[in-house]
Amino acid sequence: MLITLGSPPSDAETDAWHAVVVAAHDRDLPAAVPEPSRTETAGRLRVDSAGGPSTHLAMTAPDGSYQGVASLRLFSEPQKRHTAFLTALVVRPDARRHGIGAALWAEIRTRLAAAGRDSVAAVLEVGGAGEAFVDSIGFTNVLPLGWYVQRVRQTLEEIPPPVLPAGLRFVEWTGIVPDAYADSFARAHASMDDAPAGELDDPPVRWDAERVRAAARVVEARGGVIHTAAVVDDDGAGGGGGGAIVAYTEVVLADPGDTRALQYDTVVVPGSRGHGLGRAVKRHLLESVCAARPELREISTTVADENTAMLAVNESLGYRRERPAGVFQLKL
C-alpha cells in the first residue's frame, strides 16, 4: 500500500523509513561510507529545506514495514517553480524488481504534473541500482561529478596553517551567521551562480541575509551543526560593520556525533580569485572544526567533473576521489 507520511512523521514512520535507507546503503555503497544516523533521517523527514516543502511517500508491506520510500521537494522560489528535486527514491534490497520503485515513481509523476512542474532532478551514484532505474524512465546525467574524501588528521599534519595577505583576516562561527557579517555573507553566496552546472535546469535564486540565516536554521532544526570560516577584507564594504567577506567555506555534520562531515559551499568572490583564498579558508576551517569535534575523521564533498579549479584546490588539501556520481534530470 502506498502511503504519505504524516507531517511531522511519527517515530514508527521514521524508524520504518530509516530501516530502508540503511539496508540500501549497506547494499549499494562502499563499506567505508558511514551509514546515515537516525538523527539525520529524522531531521530530513521532519524539517523542510529552505528551498521548499517536501512530500514523503512509502510503500508498505503486509507486516507494516516499508519496502520503498521516496521524497519529493517542490521548489517555492519564483524562479524555480517549474522544477523539483527528488531527494530520495529508495527500495529495500530484498524488495527490488517487484514494481515498488515504479509505483513510487508513478505517484511522484502524478504530483509533479499536478504542481505544474516540467523538470525534476536527483543526485545519484553512477553504476548503481538508482542510475539503472532512472535511466529506464528517461533521466539523463546532466552534471557528472564525483564524491571526494579528505582524511582530516593527515591533512592537518601535512599542510601548514595558511597565512593571509595583508589587510585580510579569518573569522569563524558555528550556526547562524553573526549579524555583522550577514549581508556580506549573502552577497558572497551569490557568487556561486557562476559555478559549473552542466545542462542542469537550476535557475539562480536571490540570496539575502534572511535566506542564509534560514538555511543554517534548517541544519540546526534537523539536529545537525554547521561550521563556517570566512576571509574578511576590513577595507571592503561589509554593510554590517564587520568588513566584507571575500571567501568562505562551510562544513556540516548531520549528526554532531558523526565521524564524517559534509563539505558544503566554498566560495571566493570574483574580484578576489587567483590568490589562494579558497585553499586558505578551507585549511583554516579544518583546524577549527577538528578542535571542536575531535571525533571527526573525514570530510566528504561532491565536485562537478568540469569544476577544474575546485578539483585542484581539493587535491592540494588531500581530497581523493571515492566514487562517481551525477545530477540526473528528466524533462517532463
XYZ file of N, CA, C and O in Angstrom, residues 155-235:
324
model
N 45.680 15.668 6.765
C 45.806 16.986 6.138
C 46.383 18.005 7.106
O 47.246 18.813 6.737
N 45.930 17.987 8.360
C 46.452 18.930 9.345
C 47.950 18.731 9.567
O 48.698 19.696 9.791
N 48.397 17.488 9.507
C 49.816 17.205 9.717
C 50.658 17.604 8.510
O 51.803 18.065 8.669
N 50.094 17.445 7.317
C 50.895 17.633 6.110
C 50.822 19.039 5.526
O 51.747 19.464 4.826
N 49.730 19.770 5.793
C 49.530 21.095 5.204
C 49.661 22.148 6.298
O 48.872 22.152 7.247
N 50.633 23.056 6.212
C 50.789 24.062 7.275
C 49.645 25.062 7.283
O 48.961 25.258 6.269
N 49.416 25.720 8.428
C 48.360 26.741 8.501
C 48.611 27.851 7.488
O 49.758 28.231 7.236
N 47.542 28.398 6.906
C 47.709 29.423 5.878
C 48.036 30.790 6.471
O 47.699 31.092 7.616
N 48.699 31.599 5.669
C 48.971 32.992 6.012
C 48.282 33.868 4.972
O 48.495 33.708 3.764
N 47.448 34.780 5.433
C 46.680 35.620 4.519
C 47.478 36.853 4.107
O 48.338 37.336 4.859
N 47.167 37.388 2.929
C 47.772 38.661 2.529
C 47.402 39.772 3.504
O 46.403 39.697 4.222
N 48.192 40.817 3.512
C 47.936 41.956 4.401
C 46.562 42.540 4.121
O 46.121 42.630 2.970
N 45.875 42.917 5.200
C 44.557 43.519 5.070
C 43.415 42.539 5.164
O 42.247 42.950 5.203
N 43.718 41.235 5.190
C 42.684 40.205 5.285
C 42.830 39.462 6.607
O 43.929 39.360 7.157
N 41.725 38.924 7.092
C 41.749 38.148 8.335
C 40.681 37.061 8.274
O 39.727 37.134 7.495
N 40.863 36.043 9.114
C 39.890 34.967 9.230
C 38.862 35.288 10.321
O 39.194 35.890 11.341
N 37.635 34.853 10.087
C 36.627 34.778 11.133
C 35.954 33.422 11.013
O 35.974 32.808 9.939
N 35.381 32.939 12.076
C 34.629 31.687 12.008
C 33.466 31.748 12.972
O 33.482 32.515 13.939
N 32.465 30.939 12.691
C 31.311 30.851 13.582
C 30.661 29.489 13.427
O 30.883 28.771 12.436
N 29.866 29.127 14.411
C 29.074 27.899 14.386
C 27.608 28.283 14.385
O 27.176 29.126 15.181
N 26.842 27.698 13.476
C 25.422 28.003 13.398
C 25.147 29.182 12.485
O 25.736 29.319 11.414
N 24.255 30.061 12.915
C 23.786 31.171 12.085
C 24.837 32.274 12.014
O 25.503 32.583 12.995
N 24.980 32.863 10.841
C 25.962 33.919 10.636
C 25.711 35.089 11.581
O 24.563 35.512 11.773
N 26.756 35.638 12.203
C 26.579 36.831 13.056
C 26.040 38.008 12.242
O 26.337 38.150 11.048
N 25.289 38.852 12.902
C 24.661 39.979 12.211
C 25.676 40.865 11.490
O 25.392 41.408 10.418
N 26.858 41.027 12.063
C 27.851 41.922 11.469
C 28.288 41.466 10.084
O 28.768 42.281 9.292
N 28.121 40.169 9.794
C 28.595 39.635 8.512
C 27.463 39.151 7.613
O 27.707 38.686 6.500
N 26.223 39.230 8.067
C 25.118 38.580 7.366
C 24.934 39.108 5.946
O 24.805 38.321 4.983
N 24.897 40.411 5.755
C 24.676 40.958 4.417
C 25.830 40.622 3.476
O 25.622 40.236 2.324
N 27.053 40.765 3.975
C 28.221 40.460 3.154
C 28.285 38.977 2.824
O 28.652 38.584 1.708
N 27.917 38.148 3.798
C 27.903 36.692 3.578
C 26.909 36.324 2.477
O 27.203 35.501 1.609
N 25.738 36.944 2.490
C 24.740 36.674 1.465
C 25.242 37.087 0.088
O 25.036 36.371 -0.907
N 25.903 38.237 0.002
C 26.444 38.667 -1.292
C 27.521 37.707 -1.791
O 27.593 37.391 -2.985
N 28.350 37.235 -0.873
C 29.373 36.267 -1.274
C 28.737 34.974 -1.764
O 29.191 34.364 -2.744
N 27.666 34.547 -1.098
C 26.979 33.322 -1.509
C 26.485 33.427 -2.943
O 26.524 32.451 -3.704
N 26.024 34.607 -3.335
C 25.523 34.789 -4.692
C 26.607 34.584 -5.742
O 26.303 34.359 -6.920
N 27.883 34.623 -5.330
C 28.978 34.401 -6.269
C 29.015 32.968 -6.780
O 29.720 32.675 -7.753
N 28.268 32.076 -6.129
C 28.217 30.690 -6.603
C 27.417 30.548 -7.887
O 27.409 29.473 -8.495
N 26.740 31.596 -8.317
C 25.908 31.497 -9.507
C 26.708 31.125 -10.753
O 26.145 30.632 -11.730
N 28.026 31.363 -10.727
C 28.833 31.034 -11.900
C 29.510 29.666 -11.785
O 30.363 29.317 -12.604
N 29.141 28.885 -10.767
C 29.704 27.541 -10.636
C 29.211 26.651 -11.776
O 28.079 26.790 -12.246
N 30.051 25.717 -12.254
C 29.636 24.835 -13.347
C 28.358 24.079 -13.003
O 28.230 23.516 -11.919
N 27.404 24.089 -13.933
C 26.122 23.416 -13.708
C 25.727 22.508 -14.856
O 24.614 21.982 -14.860
N 26.625 22.301 -15.815
C 26.285 21.431 -16.938
C 25.011 21.886 -17.624
O 24.807 23.072 -17.882
N 24.129 20.936 -17.896
C 22.844 21.235 -18.531
C 21.696 21.227 -17.527
O 20.531 21.159 -17.900
N 22.028 21.325 -16.243
C 21.005 21.274 -15.201
C 20.099 22.501 -15.261
O 20.575 23.633 -15.344
N 18.807 22.254 -15.201
C 17.812 23.335 -15.147
C 17.696 23.791 -13.701
O 16.884 23.284 -12.934
N 18.530 24.758 -13.323
C 18.599 25.193 -11.927
C 18.836 26.699 -11.887
O 19.936 27.167 -11.622
N 17.800 27.496 -12.124
C 17.974 28.950 -12.147
C 18.467 29.478 -10.812
O 18.080 28.973 -9.749
N 19.330 30.491 -10.826
C 19.800 31.068 -9.562
C 18.671 31.764 -8.822
O 17.733 32.287 -9.428
N 18.760 31.754 -7.499
C 17.769 32.422 -6.660
C 18.451 33.566 -5.931
O 19.678 33.641 -5.842
N 17.646 34.463 -5.402
C 18.184 35.634 -4.713
C 18.549 35.264 -3.278
O 17.729 34.720 -2.536
N 19.787 35.552 -2.906
C 20.242 35.307 -1.545
C 20.365 36.631 -0.800
O 21.000 37.572 -1.284
N 19.736 36.694 0.360
C 19.876 37.844 1.243
C 20.174 37.327 2.647
O 20.306 36.115 2.873
N 20.303 38.257 3.592
C 20.690 37.866 4.938
C 19.707 36.886 5.558
O 20.104 35.915 6.215
N 18.419 37.097 5.352
C 17.439 36.207 5.960
C 17.501 34.817 5.349
O 17.308 33.811 6.041
N 17.795 34.728 4.066
C 17.849 33.412 3.432
C 19.046 32.595 3.944
O 18.916 31.392 4.183
N 20.215 33.223 4.110
C 21.351 32.456 4.623
C 21.116 32.066 6.078
O 21.540 30.981 6.508
N 20.425 32.927 6.818
C 20.080 32.534 8.191
C 19.121 31.342 8.185
O 19.256 30.414 8.998
N 18.136 31.365 7.287
C 17.149 30.282 7.217
C 17.818 28.954 6.868
O 17.453 27.905 7.412
N 18.791 28.982 5.972
C 19.478 27.749 5.594
C 20.220 27.145 6.782
O 20.210 25.919 6.990
N 20.851 27.988 7.585
C 21.548 27.482 8.772
C 20.555 26.970 9.813
O 20.820 25.972 10.505
N 19.416 27.634 9.932
C 18.407 27.171 10.896
C 17.912 25.773 10.537
O 17.596 24.974 11.426
N 17.806 25.468 9.253
C 17.363 24.139 8.835
C 18.338 23.082 9.338
O 17.934 22.033 9.867
N 19.637 23.320 9.159
C 20.646 22.366 9.647
C 20.469 22.132 11.147
O 20.455 20.986 11.620
N 20.300 23.202 11.896
C 20.163 23.071 13.348
C 18.853 22.392 13.734
O 18.827 21.545 14.640
N 17.766 22.756 13.052
C 16.462 22.163 13.375
C 16.445 20.672 13.082
O 15.692 19.914 13.715
N 17.263 20.240 12.138
C 17.345 18.814 11.813
C 18.252 18.047 12.771
O 18.430 16.835 12.628
N 18.844 18.747 13.728
C 19.706 18.088 14.706
C 21.171 18.136 14.380
O 21.985 17.522 15.087
N 21.554 18.846 13.317
C 22.942 18.916 12.901
C 23.628 20.180 13.371
O 23.090 20.964 14.148
N 24.852 20.361 12.879
C 25.637 21.544 13.221
C 26.396 21.990 11.982
O 26.875 21.162 11.206
N 26.472 23.309 11.780
C 27.175 23.867 10.636
C 28.281 24.783 11.128
O 28.060 25.655 11.962
N 29.496 24.538 10.624
C 30.670 25.343 10.961
C 31.070 26.140 9.722
O 31.136 25.583 8.615
N 31.377 27.420 9.904
C 31.743 28.289 8.791
C 33.010 29.064 9.131
O 33.191 29.500 10.263
N 33.881 29.211 8.132
C 35.028 30.110 8.231
C 34.987 31.031 7.034
O 34.553 30.644 5.945
N 35.455 32.266 7.236
C 35.433 33.252 6.165
C 36.706 34.079 6.199
O 37.369 34.204 7.236
N 37.041 34.647 5.038
C 38.118 35.624 4.923
C 37.463 36.988 4.780
O 36.603 37.182 3.914
N 37.868 37.922 5.630
C 37.264 39.252 5.663
C 38.286 40.302 5.247
O 39.439 40.271 5.700
N 37.840 41.192 4.383
C 38.624 42.361 3.994
C 38.074 43.550 4.770
O 36.969 44.022 4.506
N 38.828 44.040 5.733
C 38.340 45.140 6.569
C 38.204 46.449 5.808
O 37.522 47.370 6.275
N 38.845 46.538 4.661
C 38.713 47.753 3.851
C 37.515 47.685 2.908
O 37.202 48.669 2.237
